[in-house]
Amino acid sequence: QVQLVESGGGLVQAGGTLRLACTASNEIFTINTMAWYRQAPGNQRELVASISTGGFTNYADSVKGRFTISRDDAKNTAFLQMNSLKPEDTAVYYCNALHRPWPWGQGTQVTVSS
């Protein structure tokens, strides 16, 4: 069973940057479109960005131009570079396969202060 471990979250001021990482325990990562999600308190989990095996990317309108998703298949790792962070980006961030999700990891907390 695939295990996902997210890291890189923290507390930053508005306008700051963070780089999140998500490592999968299994090489099946390499044949899956990967996605980053986030869940703020009281809200449902929402899709933030995705990247296909061929490197095609998609973003939620709320993060376009500020976030960049990437992947390193040699390391079974996906990344989310987050620039120009806003308080409304505060959430727990998770990654998973987009089409056939595996068990969710613990996520990584991102808190953006105003």
PDB file of N, CA and C in Angstrom:
ATOM      1  N   GLN A   1       0.852  -1.190   0.000  1.00  0.00           N
ATOM      2  CA  GLN A   1       0.000   0.000   0.000  1.00  0.00           C
ATOM      3  C   GLN A   1       0.887   1.238   0.000  1.00  0.00           C
ATOM      4  N   VAL A   2       0.496   2.220  -0.790  1.00  0.00           N
ATOM      5  CA  VAL A   2       1.303   3.424  -0.903  1.00  0.00           C
ATOM      6  C   VAL A   2       1.109   4.306   0.325  1.00  0.00           C
ATOM      7  N   GLN A   3       2.208   4.797   0.841  1.00  0.00           N
ATOM      8  CA  GLN A   3       2.170   5.778   1.920  1.00  0.00           C
ATOM      9  C   GLN A   3       2.675   7.119   1.401  1.00  0.00           C
ATOM     10  N   LEU A   4       2.030   8.170   1.806  1.00  0.00           N
ATOM     11  CA  LEU A   4       2.376   9.522   1.380  1.00  0.00           C
ATOM     12  C   LEU A   4       2.821  10.337   2.594  1.00  0.00           C
ATOM     13  N   VAL A   5       3.915  11.050   2.420  1.00  0.00           N
ATOM     14  CA  VAL A   5       4.423  11.892   3.493  1.00  0.00           C
ATOM     15  C   VAL A   5       4.630  13.297   2.945  1.00  0.00           C
ATOM     16  N   GLU A   6       3.872  14.248   3.501  1.00  0.00           N
ATOM     17  CA  GLU A   6       3.985  15.646   3.101  1.00  0.00           C
ATOM     18  C   GLU A   6       4.871  16.393   4.100  1.00  0.00           C
ATOM     19  N   SER A   7       5.585  17.388   3.594  1.00  0.00           N
ATOM     20  CA  SER A   7       6.458  18.186   4.455  1.00  0.00           C
ATOM     21  C   SER A   7       6.628  19.573   3.865  1.00  0.00           C
ATOM     22  N   GLY A   8       7.216  20.465   4.662  1.00  0.00           N
ATOM     23  CA  GLY A   8       7.561  21.786   4.165  1.00  0.00           C
ATOM     24  C   GLY A   8       6.651  22.914   4.605  1.00  0.00           C
ATOM     25  N   GLY A   9       5.581  22.592   5.304  1.00  0.00           N
ATOM     26  CA  GLY A   9       4.685  23.638   5.759  1.00  0.00           C
ATOM     27  C   GLY A   9       5.300  24.469   6.865  1.00  0.00           C
ATOM     28  N   GLY A  10       4.580  25.511   7.248  1.00  0.00           N
ATOM     29  CA  GLY A  10       5.067  26.368   8.322  1.00  0.00           C
ATOM     30  C   GLY A  10       4.250  27.630   8.433  1.00  0.00           C
ATOM     31  N   LEU A  11       4.770  28.548   9.229  1.00  0.00           N
ATOM     32  CA  LEU A  11       4.120  29.846   9.437  1.00  0.00           C
ATOM     33  C   LEU A  11       4.908  30.910   8.685  1.00  0.00           C
ATOM     34  N   VAL A  12       4.219  31.626   7.811  1.00  0.00           N
ATOM     35  CA  VAL A  12       4.862  32.689   7.049  1.00  0.00           C
ATOM     36  C   VAL A  12       3.975  33.917   7.034  1.00  0.00           C
ATOM     37  N   GLN A  13       4.564  35.046   6.758  1.00  0.00           N
ATOM     38  CA  GLN A  13       3.793  36.274   6.605  1.00  0.00           C
ATOM     39  C   GLN A  13       3.224  36.355   5.186  1.00  0.00           C
ATOM     40  N   ALA A  14       2.173  37.120   5.039  1.00  0.00           N
ATOM     41  CA  ALA A  14       1.608  37.340   3.719  1.00  0.00           C
ATOM     42  C   ALA A  14       2.689  37.861   2.767  1.00  0.00           C
ATOM     43  N   GLY A  15       2.681  37.335   1.561  1.00  0.00           N
ATOM     44  CA  GLY A  15       3.699  37.680   0.595  1.00  0.00           C
ATOM     45  C   GLY A  15       4.901  36.751   0.607  1.00  0.00           C
ATOM     46  N   GLY A  16       4.954  35.871   1.585  1.00  0.00           N
ATOM     47  CA  GLY A  16       6.074  34.952   1.709  1.00  0.00           C
ATOM     48  C   GLY A  16       5.974  33.752   0.803  1.00  0.00           C
ATOM     49  N   THR A  17       6.966  32.867   0.939  1.00  0.00           N
ATOM     50  CA  THR A  17       7.028  31.677   0.098  1.00  0.00           C
ATOM     51  C   THR A  17       7.237  30.435   0.953  1.00  0.00           C
ATOM     52  N   LEU A  18       6.764  29.317   0.427  1.00  0.00           N
ATOM     53  CA  LEU A  18       7.008  27.997   0.996  1.00  0.00           C
ATOM     54  C   LEU A  18       7.121  27.002  -0.149  1.00  0.00           C
ATOM     55  N   ARG A  19       7.854  25.931   0.100  1.00  0.00           N
ATOM     56  CA  ARG A  19       7.947  24.850  -0.866  1.00  0.00           C
ATOM     57  C   ARG A  19       7.570  23.554  -0.165  1.00  0.00           C
ATOM     58  N   LEU A  20       6.492  22.968  -0.610  1.00  0.00           N
ATOM     59  CA  LEU A  20       6.024  21.718  -0.030  1.00  0.00           C
ATOM     60  C   LEU A  20       6.558  20.541  -0.829  1.00  0.00           C
ATOM     61  N   ALA A  21       6.749  19.428  -0.134  1.00  0.00           N
ATOM     62  CA  ALA A  21       7.184  18.194  -0.778  1.00  0.00           C
ATOM     63  C   ALA A  21       6.280  17.054  -0.339  1.00  0.00           C
ATOM     64  N   CYS A  22       6.106  16.108  -1.221  1.00  0.00           N
ATOM     65  CA  CYS A  22       5.286  14.930  -0.936  1.00  0.00           C
ATOM     66  C   CYS A  22       5.997  13.725  -1.524  1.00  0.00           C
ATOM     67  N   THR A  23       6.376  12.797  -0.667  1.00  0.00           N
ATOM     68  CA  THR A  23       7.088  11.608  -1.120  1.00  0.00           C
ATOM     69  C   THR A  23       6.218  10.374  -0.951  1.00  0.00           C
ATOM     70  N   ALA A  24       6.170   9.579  -2.003  1.00  0.00           N
ATOM     71  CA  ALA A  24       5.414   8.325  -1.981  1.00  0.00           C
ATOM     72  C   ALA A  24       6.354   7.167  -1.714  1.00  0.00           C
ATOM     73  N   SER A  25       5.827   6.151  -1.071  1.00  0.00           N
ATOM     74  CA  SER A  25       6.660   5.010  -0.674  1.00  0.00           C
ATOM     75  C   SER A  25       6.813   3.981  -1.772  1.00  0.00           C
ATOM     76  N   ASN A  26       6.145   4.213  -2.896  1.00  0.00           N
ATOM     77  CA  ASN A  26       6.071   3.192  -3.936  1.00  0.00           C
ATOM     78  C   ASN A  26       6.303   3.808  -5.299  1.00  0.00           C
ATOM     79  N   GLU A  27       6.981   3.080  -6.162  1.00  0.00           N
ATOM     80  CA  GLU A  27       7.275   3.605  -7.490  1.00  0.00           C
ATOM     81  C   GLU A  27       6.046   3.753  -8.371  1.00  0.00           C
ATOM     82  N   ILE A  28       4.898   3.292  -7.884  1.00  0.00           N
ATOM     83  CA  ILE A  28       3.673   3.488  -8.653  1.00  0.00           C
ATOM     84  C   ILE A  28       3.399   4.974  -8.829  1.00  0.00           C
ATOM     85  N   PHE A  29       4.030   5.769  -7.987  1.00  0.00           N
ATOM     86  CA  PHE A  29       3.950   7.232  -8.117  1.00  0.00           C
ATOM     87  C   PHE A  29       4.227   7.663  -9.541  1.00  0.00           C
ATOM     88  N   THR A  30       5.196   7.020 -10.173  1.00  0.00           N
ATOM     89  CA  THR A  30       5.689   7.501 -11.462  1.00  0.00           C
ATOM     90  C   THR A  30       4.682   7.358 -12.599  1.00  0.00           C
ATOM     91  N   ILE A  31       3.643   6.551 -12.416  1.00  0.00           N
ATOM     92  CA  ILE A  31       2.684   6.346 -13.496  1.00  0.00           C
ATOM     93  C   ILE A  31       1.343   6.998 -13.182  1.00  0.00           C
ATOM     94  N   ASN A  32       1.356   7.893 -12.211  1.00  0.00           N
ATOM     95  CA  ASN A  32       0.119   8.557 -11.803  1.00  0.00           C
ATOM     96  C   ASN A  32       0.205  10.069 -11.946  1.00  0.00           C
ATOM     97  N   THR A  33      -0.922  10.655 -12.350  1.00  0.00           N
ATOM     98  CA  THR A  33      -1.064  12.097 -12.232  1.00  0.00           C
ATOM     99  C   THR A  33      -1.177  12.410 -10.747  1.00  0.00           C
ATOM    100  N   MET A  34      -0.346  13.321 -10.304  1.00  0.00           N
ATOM    101  CA  MET A  34      -0.329  13.685  -8.889  1.00  0.00           C
ATOM    102  C   MET A  34      -0.988  15.041  -8.683  1.00  0.00           C
ATOM    103  N   ALA A  35      -1.523  15.231  -7.492  1.00  0.00           N
ATOM    104  CA  ALA A  35      -2.246  16.458  -7.191  1.00  0.00           C
ATOM    105  C   ALA A  35      -1.974  16.910  -5.773  1.00  0.00           C
ATOM    106  N   TRP A  36      -2.055  18.202  -5.593  1.00  0.00           N
ATOM    107  CA  TRP A  36      -2.026  18.812  -4.264  1.00  0.00           C
ATOM    108  C   TRP A  36      -3.437  19.305  -3.951  1.00  0.00           C
ATOM    109  N   TYR A  37      -3.851  19.078  -2.712  1.00  0.00           N
ATOM    110  CA  TYR A  37      -5.136  19.519  -2.203  1.00  0.00           C
ATOM    111  C   TYR A  37      -4.891  20.329  -0.931  1.00  0.00           C
ATOM    112  N   ARG A  38      -5.917  21.053  -0.516  1.00  0.00           N
ATOM    113  CA  ARG A  38      -5.839  21.723   0.770  1.00  0.00           C
ATOM    114  C   ARG A  38      -7.206  21.721   1.440  1.00  0.00           C
ATOM    115  N   GLN A  39      -7.158  21.791   2.758  1.00  0.00           N
ATOM    116  CA  GLN A  39      -8.397  21.812   3.530  1.00  0.00           C
ATOM    117  C   GLN A  39      -8.245  22.802   4.669  1.00  0.00           C
ATOM    118  N   ALA A  40      -9.049  23.846   4.606  1.00  0.00           N
ATOM    119  CA  ALA A  40      -9.069  24.849   5.669  1.00  0.00           C
ATOM    120  C   ALA A  40     -10.122  24.443   6.702  1.00  0.00           C
ATOM    121  N   PRO A  41      -9.993  24.912   7.927  1.00  0.00           N
ATOM    122  CA  PRO A  41     -10.976  24.555   8.967  1.00  0.00           C
ATOM    123  C   PRO A  41     -12.399  24.873   8.535  1.00  0.00           C
ATOM    124  N   GLY A  42     -13.275  23.894   8.675  1.00  0.00           N
ATOM    125  CA  GLY A  42     -14.678  24.092   8.327  1.00  0.00           C
ATOM    126  C   GLY A  42     -14.993  23.974   6.859  1.00  0.00           C
ATOM    127  N   ASN A  43     -13.958  23.747   6.057  1.00  0.00           N
ATOM    128  CA  ASN A  43     -14.159  23.641   4.598  1.00  0.00           C
ATOM    129  C   ASN A  43     -13.880  22.230   4.110  1.00  0.00           C
ATOM    130  N   GLN A  44     -14.407  21.941   2.924  1.00  0.00           N
ATOM    131  CA  GLN A  44     -14.084  20.663   2.303  1.00  0.00           C
ATOM    132  C   GLN A  44     -12.697  20.734   1.680  1.00  0.00           C
ATOM    133  N   ARG A  45     -12.126  19.573   1.473  1.00  0.00           N
ATOM    134  CA  ARG A  45     -10.840  19.510   0.804  1.00  0.00           C
ATOM    135  C   ARG A  45     -11.017  19.967  -0.644  1.00  0.00           C
ATOM    136  N   GLU A  46     -10.099  20.802  -1.114  1.00  0.00           N
ATOM    137  CA  GLU A  46     -10.197  21.315  -2.476  1.00  0.00           C
ATOM    138  C   GLU A  46      -8.923  21.018  -3.251  1.00  0.00           C
ATOM    139  N   LEU A  47      -9.091  20.825  -4.543  1.00  0.00           N
ATOM    140  CA  LEU A  47      -7.968  20.567  -5.430  1.00  0.00           C
ATOM    141  C   LEU A  47      -7.253  21.875  -5.728  1.00  0.00           C
ATOM    142  N   VAL A  48      -5.949  21.876  -5.551  1.00  0.00           N
ATOM    143  CA  VAL A  48      -5.148  23.080  -5.768  1.00  0.00           C
ATOM    144  C   VAL A  48      -4.413  23.021  -7.093  1.00  0.00           C
ATOM    145  N   ALA A  49      -3.771  21.887  -7.366  1.00  0.00           N
ATOM    146  CA  ALA A  49      -2.967  21.765  -8.585  1.00  0.00           C
ATOM    147  C   ALA A  49      -2.756  20.294  -8.892  1.00  0.00           C
ATOM    148  N   SER A  50      -2.502  20.011 -10.163  1.00  0.00           N
ATOM    149  CA  SER A  50      -2.195  18.645 -10.566  1.00  0.00           C
ATOM    150  C   SER A  50      -1.119  18.661 -11.639  1.00  0.00           C
ATOM    151  N   ILE A  51      -0.415  17.526 -11.749  1.00  0.00           N
ATOM    152  CA  ILE A  51       0.623  17.382 -12.764  1.00  0.00           C
ATOM    153  C   ILE A  51       0.574  15.963 -13.299  1.00  0.00           C
ATOM    154  N   SER A  52       0.504  15.850 -14.615  1.00  0.00           N
ATOM    155  CA  SER A  52       0.430  14.535 -15.244  1.00  0.00           C
ATOM    156  C   SER A  52       1.806  13.903 -15.330  1.00  0.00           C
ATOM    157  N   THR A  53       1.837  12.653 -15.774  1.00  0.00           N
ATOM    158  CA  THR A  53       3.113  11.978 -15.950  1.00  0.00           C
ATOM    159  C   THR A  53       3.946  12.651 -17.036  1.00  0.00           C
ATOM    160  N   GLY A  54       3.288  13.341 -17.942  1.00  0.00           N
ATOM    161  CA  GLY A  54       4.005  14.052 -18.994  1.00  0.00           C
ATOM    162  C   GLY A  54       4.349  15.481 -18.638  1.00  0.00           C
ATOM    163  N   GLY A  55       3.987  15.885 -17.424  1.00  0.00           N
ATOM    164  CA  GLY A  55       4.357  17.229 -16.974  1.00  0.00           C
ATOM    165  C   GLY A  55       3.309  18.299 -17.225  1.00  0.00           C
ATOM    166  N   PHE A  56       2.140  17.907 -17.722  1.00  0.00           N
ATOM    167  CA  PHE A  56       1.097  18.900 -17.927  1.00  0.00           C
ATOM    168  C   PHE A  56       0.499  19.280 -16.577  1.00  0.00           C
ATOM    169  N   THR A  57       0.277  20.575 -16.399  1.00  0.00           N
ATOM    170  CA  THR A  57      -0.167  21.065 -15.111  1.00  0.00           C
ATOM    171  C   THR A  57      -1.517  21.780 -15.212  1.00  0.00           C
ATOM    172  N   ASN A  58      -2.246  21.751 -14.107  1.00  0.00           N
ATOM    173  CA  ASN A  58      -3.485  22.500 -13.976  1.00  0.00           C
ATOM    174  C   ASN A  58      -3.549  23.102 -12.586  1.00  0.00           C
ATOM    175  N   TYR A  59      -4.169  24.259 -12.490  1.00  0.00           N
ATOM    176  CA  TYR A  59      -4.233  24.971 -11.220  1.00  0.00           C
ATOM    177  C   TYR A  59      -5.635  25.494 -10.954  1.00  0.00           C
ATOM    178  N   ALA A  60      -5.987  25.549  -9.682  1.00  0.00           N
ATOM    179  CA  ALA A  60      -7.199  26.248  -9.289  1.00  0.00           C
ATOM    180  C   ALA A  60      -7.015  27.730  -9.586  1.00  0.00           C
ATOM    181  N   ASP A  61      -8.101  28.388  -9.933  1.00  0.00           N
ATOM    182  CA  ASP A  61      -8.012  29.809 -10.273  1.00  0.00           C
ATOM    183  C   ASP A  61      -7.407  30.627  -9.130  1.00  0.00           C
ATOM    184  N   SER A  62      -7.677  30.208  -7.910  1.00  0.00           N
ATOM    185  CA  SER A  62      -7.231  30.970  -6.747  1.00  0.00           C
ATOM    186  C   SER A  62      -5.712  30.968  -6.568  1.00  0.00           C
ATOM    187  N   VAL A  63      -5.012  30.044  -7.230  1.00  0.00           N
ATOM    188  CA  VAL A  63      -3.555  29.959  -7.038  1.00  0.00           C
ATOM    189  C   VAL A  63      -2.779  30.166  -8.331  1.00  0.00           C
ATOM    190  N   LYS A  64      -3.466  30.323  -9.449  1.00  0.00           N
ATOM    191  CA  LYS A  64      -2.776  30.504 -10.720  1.00  0.00           C
ATOM    192  C   LYS A  64      -1.848  31.711 -10.662  1.00  0.00           C
ATOM    193  N   GLY A  65      -0.642  31.503 -11.175  1.00  0.00           N
ATOM    194  CA  GLY A  65       0.329  32.574 -11.193  1.00  0.00           C
ATOM    195  C   GLY A  65       1.123  32.709  -9.908  1.00  0.00           C
ATOM    196  N   ARG A  66       0.703  31.986  -8.856  1.00  0.00           N
ATOM    197  CA  ARG A  66       1.420  32.062  -7.576  1.00  0.00           C
ATOM    198  C   ARG A  66       2.032  30.725  -7.177  1.00  0.00           C
ATOM    199  N   PHE A  67       1.364  29.646  -7.507  1.00  0.00           N
ATOM    200  CA  PHE A  67       1.829  28.301  -7.138  1.00  0.00           C
ATOM    201  C   PHE A  67       2.341  27.574  -8.368  1.00  0.00           C
ATOM    202  N   THR A  68       3.334  26.722  -8.159  1.00  0.00           N
ATOM    203  CA  THR A  68       3.881  25.898  -9.231  1.00  0.00           C
ATOM    204  C   THR A  68       4.044  24.472  -8.728  1.00  0.00           C
ATOM    205  N   ILE A  69       3.430  23.538  -9.437  1.00  0.00           N
ATOM    206  CA  ILE A  69       3.566  22.122  -9.091  1.00  0.00           C
ATOM    207  C   ILE A  69       4.625  21.495  -9.979  1.00  0.00           C
ATOM    208  N   SER A  70       5.389  20.579  -9.406  1.00  0.00           N
ATOM    209  CA  SER A  70       6.409  19.872 -10.180  1.00  0.00           C
ATOM    210  C   SER A  70       6.577  18.480  -9.586  1.00  0.00           C
ATOM    211  N   ARG A  71       7.375  17.665 -10.256  1.00  0.00           N
ATOM    212  CA  ARG A  71       7.576  16.299  -9.765  1.00  0.00           C
ATOM    213  C   ARG A  71       8.972  15.819 -10.105  1.00  0.00           C
ATOM    214  N   ASP A  72       9.484  14.935  -9.284  1.00  0.00           N
ATOM    215  CA  ASP A  72      10.769  14.286  -9.515  1.00  0.00           C
ATOM    216  C   ASP A  72      10.511  12.789  -9.391  1.00  0.00           C
ATOM    217  N   ASP A  73      10.313  12.139 -10.525  1.00  0.00           N
ATOM    218  CA  ASP A  73       9.953  10.725 -10.493  1.00  0.00           C
ATOM    219  C   ASP A  73      11.086   9.843  -9.966  1.00  0.00           C
ATOM    220  N   ALA A  74      12.298  10.280 -10.103  1.00  0.00           N
ATOM    221  CA  ALA A  74      13.427   9.501  -9.581  1.00  0.00           C
ATOM    222  C   ALA A  74      13.372   9.404  -8.060  1.00  0.00           C
ATOM    223  N   LYS A  75      12.684  10.376  -7.453  1.00  0.00           N
ATOM    224  CA  LYS A  75      12.583  10.407  -5.988  1.00  0.00           C
ATOM    225  C   LYS A  75      11.162  10.159  -5.500  1.00  0.00           C
ATOM    226  N   ASN A  76      10.258   9.799  -6.422  1.00  0.00           N
ATOM    227  CA  ASN A  76       8.850   9.575  -6.062  1.00  0.00           C
ATOM    228  C   ASN A  76       8.285  10.758  -5.274  1.00  0.00           C
ATOM    229  N   THR A  77       8.633  11.955  -5.719  1.00  0.00           N
ATOM    230  CA  THR A  77       8.289  13.152  -4.952  1.00  0.00           C
ATOM    231  C   THR A  77       7.628  14.201  -5.835  1.00  0.00           C
ATOM    232  N   ALA A  78       6.598  14.822  -5.274  1.00  0.00           N
ATOM    233  CA  ALA A  78       5.941  15.957  -5.906  1.00  0.00           C
ATOM    234  C   ALA A  78       6.194  17.187  -5.049  1.00  0.00           C
ATOM    235  N   PHE A  79       6.234  18.327  -5.709  1.00  0.00           N
ATOM    236  CA  PHE A  79       6.517  19.581  -5.015  1.00  0.00           C
ATOM    237  C   PHE A  79       5.413  20.599  -5.308  1.00  0.00           C
ATOM    238  N   LEU A  80       5.266  21.538  -4.387  1.00  0.00           N
ATOM    239  CA  LEU A  80       4.377  22.671  -4.614  1.00  0.00           C
ATOM    240  C   LEU A  80       5.114  23.918  -4.146  1.00  0.00           C
ATOM    241  N   GLN A  81       5.566  24.708  -5.094  1.00  0.00           N
ATOM    242  CA  GLN A  81       6.202  25.988  -4.786  1.00  0.00           C
ATOM    243  C   GLN A  81       5.105  27.028  -4.644  1.00  0.00           C
ATOM    244  N   MET A  82       5.063  27.672  -3.500  1.00  0.00           N
ATOM    245  CA  MET A  82       4.001  28.630  -3.216  1.00  0.00           C
ATOM    246  C   MET A  82       4.617  30.006  -2.979  1.00  0.00           C
ATOM    247  N   ASN A  83       4.309  30.926  -3.856  1.00  0.00           N
ATOM    248  CA  ASN A  83       4.807  32.294  -3.759  1.00  0.00           C
ATOM    249  C   ASN A  83       3.654  33.250  -3.495  1.00  0.00           C
ATOM    250  N   SER A  84       3.983  34.440  -3.059  1.00  0.00           N
ATOM    251  CA  SER A  84       2.970  35.481  -2.817  1.00  0.00           C
ATOM    252  C   SER A  84       1.812  34.939  -1.986  1.00  0.00           C
ATOM    253  N   LEU A  85       2.147  34.286  -0.916  1.00  0.00           N
ATOM    254  CA  LEU A  85       1.124  33.646  -0.092  1.00  0.00           C
ATOM    255  C   LEU A  85       0.180  34.663   0.530  1.00  0.00           C
ATOM    256  N   LYS A  86      -1.071  34.251   0.660  1.00  0.00           N
ATOM    257  CA  LYS A  86      -2.124  35.090   1.221  1.00  0.00           C
ATOM    258  C   LYS A  86      -2.714  34.395   2.452  1.00  0.00           C
ATOM    259  N   PRO A  87      -3.314  35.154   3.351  1.00  0.00           N
ATOM    260  CA  PRO A  87      -3.937  34.520   4.525  1.00  0.00           C
ATOM    261  C   PRO A  87      -4.953  33.447   4.145  1.00  0.00           C
ATOM    262  N   GLU A  88      -5.628  33.626   3.028  1.00  0.00           N
ATOM    263  CA  GLU A  88      -6.635  32.641   2.603  1.00  0.00           C
ATOM    264  C   GLU A  88      -6.015  31.347   2.090  1.00  0.00           C
ATOM    265  N   ASP A  89      -4.707  31.301   1.973  1.00  0.00           N
ATOM    266  CA  ASP A  89      -4.026  30.049   1.633  1.00  0.00           C
ATOM    267  C   ASP A  89      -3.814  29.161   2.861  1.00  0.00           C
ATOM    268  N   THR A  90      -4.129  29.684   4.021  1.00  0.00           N
ATOM    269  CA  THR A  90      -3.969  28.907   5.248  1.00  0.00           C
ATOM    270  C   THR A  90      -4.832  27.648   5.209  1.00  0.00           C
ATOM    271  N   ALA A  91      -4.185  26.506   5.407  1.00  0.00           N
ATOM    272  CA  ALA A  91      -4.878  25.217   5.321  1.00  0.00           C
ATOM    273  C   ALA A  91      -3.880  24.106   5.609  1.00  0.00           C
ATOM    274  N   VAL A  92      -4.400  22.902   5.737  1.00  0.00           N
ATOM    275  CA  VAL A  92      -3.554  21.718   5.714  1.00  0.00           C
ATOM    276  C   VAL A  92      -3.478  21.253   4.264  1.00  0.00           C
ATOM    277  N   TYR A  93      -2.255  21.043   3.792  1.00  0.00           N
ATOM    278  CA  TYR A  93      -2.032  20.657   2.406  1.00  0.00           C
ATOM    279  C   TYR A  93      -1.692  19.172   2.319  1.00  0.00           C
ATOM    280  N   TYR A  94      -2.327  18.519   1.365  1.00  0.00           N
ATOM    281  CA  TYR A  94      -2.145  17.090   1.135  1.00  0.00           C
ATOM    282  C   TYR A  94      -1.799  16.846  -0.331  1.00  0.00           C
ATOM    283  N   CYS A  95      -1.141  15.739  -0.579  1.00  0.00           N
ATOM    284  CA  CYS A  95      -0.983  15.320  -1.967  1.00  0.00           C
ATOM    285  C   CYS A  95      -1.577  13.922  -2.108  1.00  0.00           C
ATOM    286  N   ASN A  96      -1.894  13.563  -3.344  1.00  0.00           N
ATOM    287  CA  ASN A  96      -2.409  12.234  -3.627  1.00  0.00           C
ATOM    288  C   ASN A  96      -2.463  12.049  -5.128  1.00  0.00           C
ATOM    289  N   ALA A  97      -2.657  10.816  -5.533  1.00  0.00           N
ATOM    290  CA  ALA A  97      -2.906  10.540  -6.944  1.00  0.00           C
ATOM    291  C   ALA A  97      -4.264  11.130  -7.297  1.00  0.00           C
ATOM    292  N   LEU A  98      -4.342  11.740  -8.456  1.00  0.00           N
ATOM    293  CA  LEU A  98      -5.574  12.442  -8.825  1.00  0.00           C
ATOM    294  C   LEU A  98      -6.715  11.487  -9.135  1.00  0.00           C
ATOM    295  N   HIS A  99      -6.449  10.432  -9.888  1.00  0.00           N
ATOM    296  CA  HIS A  99      -7.530   9.608 -10.421  1.00  0.00           C
ATOM    297  C   HIS A  99      -7.880   8.416  -9.531  1.00  0.00           C
ATOM    298  N   ARG A 100      -6.906   7.838  -8.881  1.00  0.00           N
ATOM    299  CA  ARG A 100      -7.161   6.691  -7.993  1.00  0.00           C
ATOM    300  C   ARG A 100      -6.421   6.940  -6.686  1.00  0.00           C
ATOM    301  N   PRO A 101      -7.003   7.747  -5.829  1.00  0.00           N
ATOM    302  CA  PRO A 101      -6.304   8.155  -4.601  1.00  0.00           C
ATOM    303  C   PRO A 101      -5.916   6.980  -3.720  1.00  0.00           C
ATOM    304  N   TRP A 102      -4.761   7.143  -3.091  1.00  0.00           N
ATOM    305  CA  TRP A 102      -4.285   6.200  -2.089  1.00  0.00           C
ATOM    306  C   TRP A 102      -4.718   6.696  -0.707  1.00  0.00           C
ATOM    307  N   PRO A 103      -4.423   5.946   0.348  1.00  0.00           N
ATOM    308  CA  PRO A 103      -4.725   6.457   1.688  1.00  0.00           C
ATOM    309  C   PRO A 103      -4.058   7.818   1.900  1.00  0.00           C
ATOM    310  N   TRP A 104      -4.790   8.740   2.505  1.00  0.00           N
ATOM    311  CA  TRP A 104      -4.258  10.087   2.687  1.00  0.00           C
ATOM    312  C   TRP A 104      -3.158  10.128   3.739  1.00  0.00           C
ATOM    313  N   GLY A 105      -2.176  10.969   3.503  1.00  0.00           N
ATOM    314  CA  GLY A 105      -1.140  11.202   4.496  1.00  0.00           C
ATOM    315  C   GLY A 105      -1.645  12.166   5.565  1.00  0.00           C
ATOM    316  N   GLN A 106      -0.736  12.578   6.428  1.00  0.00           N
ATOM    317  CA  GLN A 106      -1.112  13.477   7.520  1.00  0.00           C
ATOM    318  C   GLN A 106      -1.226  14.917   7.066  1.00  0.00           C
ATOM    319  N   GLY A 107      -0.650  15.222   5.933  1.00  0.00           N
ATOM    320  CA  GLY A 107      -0.680  16.594   5.452  1.00  0.00           C
ATOM    321  C   GLY A 107       0.362  17.450   6.144  1.00  0.00           C
ATOM    322  N   THR A 108       0.480  18.682   5.665  1.00  0.00           N
ATOM    323  CA  THR A 108       1.408  19.638   6.262  1.00  0.00           C
ATOM    324  C   THR A 108       0.684  20.973   6.407  1.00  0.00           C
ATOM    325  N   GLN A 109       0.795  21.562   7.592  1.00  0.00           N
ATOM    326  CA  GLN A 109       0.057  22.788   7.899  1.00  0.00           C
ATOM    327  C   GLN A 109       0.769  24.004   7.311  1.00  0.00           C
ATOM    328  N   VAL A 110      -0.001  24.814   6.616  1.00  0.00           N
ATOM    329  CA  VAL A 110       0.496  26.094   6.114  1.00  0.00           C
ATOM    330  C   VAL A 110      -0.349  27.192   6.757  1.00  0.00           C
ATOM    331  N   THR A 111       0.314  28.104   7.428  1.00  0.00           N
ATOM    332  CA  THR A 111      -0.366  29.219   8.062  1.00  0.00           C
ATOM    333  C   THR A 111       0.240  30.521   7.568  1.00  0.00           C
ATOM    334  N   VAL A 112      -0.599  31.379   7.017  1.00  0.00           N
ATOM    335  CA  VAL A 112      -0.142  32.652   6.471  1.00  0.00           C
ATOM    336  C   VAL A 112      -0.752  33.772   7.307  1.00  0.00           C
ATOM    337  N   SER A 113       0.101  34.554   7.929  1.00  0.00           N
ATOM    338  CA  SER A 113      -0.371  35.644   8.772  1.00  0.00           C
ATOM    339  C   SER A 113      -0.452  36.933   7.966  1.00  0.00           C
ATOM    340  N   SER A 114      -1.394  37.780   8.349  1.00  0.00           N
ATOM    341  CA  SER A 114      -1.588  39.045   7.615  1.00  0.00           C
ATOM    342  C   SER A 114      -0.723  40.147   8.198  1.00  0.00           C
TER     343      SER A 114
END
